[in-house]
Tab-separated table of C-alpha atoms in Angstrom:
chain	number	residue	atom	x	y	z
A	1	GLU	CA	104.659	93.030	68.394
A	2	VAL	CA	100.994	93.974	67.859
A	3	LEU	CA	100.500	95.533	71.231
A	4	LYS	CA	103.729	97.548	70.960
A	5	GLN	CA	102.316	99.296	67.847
A	6	TYR	CA	99.875	101.191	70.065
A	7	ASP	CA	100.452	104.118	72.337
A	8	LYS	CA	97.612	102.968	74.707
A	9	VAL	CA	95.979	99.652	75.333
A	10	VAL	CA	92.681	99.411	77.088
A	11	ILE	CA	91.258	96.067	78.264
A	12	PRO	CA	87.602	95.931	79.219
A	13	GLU	CA	87.122	93.140	81.666
A	14	MET	CA	84.215	91.787	83.630
A	15	ASN	CA	86.383	90.853	86.572
A	16	LEU	CA	88.942	92.560	88.696
A	17	GLY	CA	91.543	93.048	85.901
A	18	GLN	CA	93.324	89.772	85.752
A	19	LEU	CA	93.907	89.852	81.892
A	20	ALA	CA	95.341	93.330	82.081
A	21	THR	CA	97.779	92.116	84.729
A	22	LEU	CA	98.896	89.212	82.607
A	23	ILE	CA	99.283	91.367	79.546
A	24	ARG	CA	101.324	93.881	81.402
A	25	ALA	CA	103.615	91.095	82.801
A	26	ARG	CA	103.918	89.148	79.702
A	27	PHE	CA	104.298	91.782	77.000
A	28	LEU	CA	105.647	94.714	79.040
A	29	VAL	CA	102.993	97.248	77.810
A	30	ASP	CA	101.147	99.759	79.892
A	31	ALA	CA	97.704	98.199	79.536
A	32	HIS	CA	94.850	100.012	81.246
A	33	SER	CA	92.034	97.954	82.641
A	34	HIS	CA	88.415	99.033	82.531
A	35	THR	CA	86.624	96.658	84.884
A	36	GLN	CA	82.962	95.979	85.828
A	37	ILE	CA	81.936	93.230	88.226
A	38	ASN	CA	78.132	93.627	88.508
A	39	GLY	CA	77.340	90.571	86.290
A	40	MET	CA	75.916	92.795	83.429
A	41	PRO	CA	77.577	93.236	80.005
A	42	PHE	CA	79.257	96.529	79.217
A	43	LYS	CA	77.129	99.113	77.508
A	44	ALA	CA	78.588	100.680	74.331
A	45	GLU	CA	78.430	104.071	76.001
A	46	GLN	CA	80.415	102.880	78.951
A	47	LEU	CA	83.146	101.602	76.662
A	48	ALA	CA	83.169	104.748	74.522
A	49	THR	CA	83.544	106.853	77.634
A	50	ALA	CA	86.522	104.681	78.894
A	51	LEU	CA	88.194	104.859	75.479
A	52	LYS	CA	87.824	108.568	75.155
A	53	GLU	CA	89.253	109.011	78.625
A	54	ALA	CA	92.236	106.843	77.769
A	55	ILE	CA	92.842	108.779	74.545
A	56	ASP	CA	92.587	112.150	76.318
A	57	ALA	CA	94.885	111.164	79.250
A	58	ARG	CA	98.433	112.349	78.768
């Protein structure tokens, strides 16, 4: 119910996007995955950019 309240769902993951795949399958929402697999944590600027792109995409 919570996920369906949002127009867009972005899931930052430090892997190949397994959680987004599970969320899509289980809850039938169009979850977008933002992945990074270099062993370093996300920087706030990276996440801000990904979120802005998701918001602007139509």
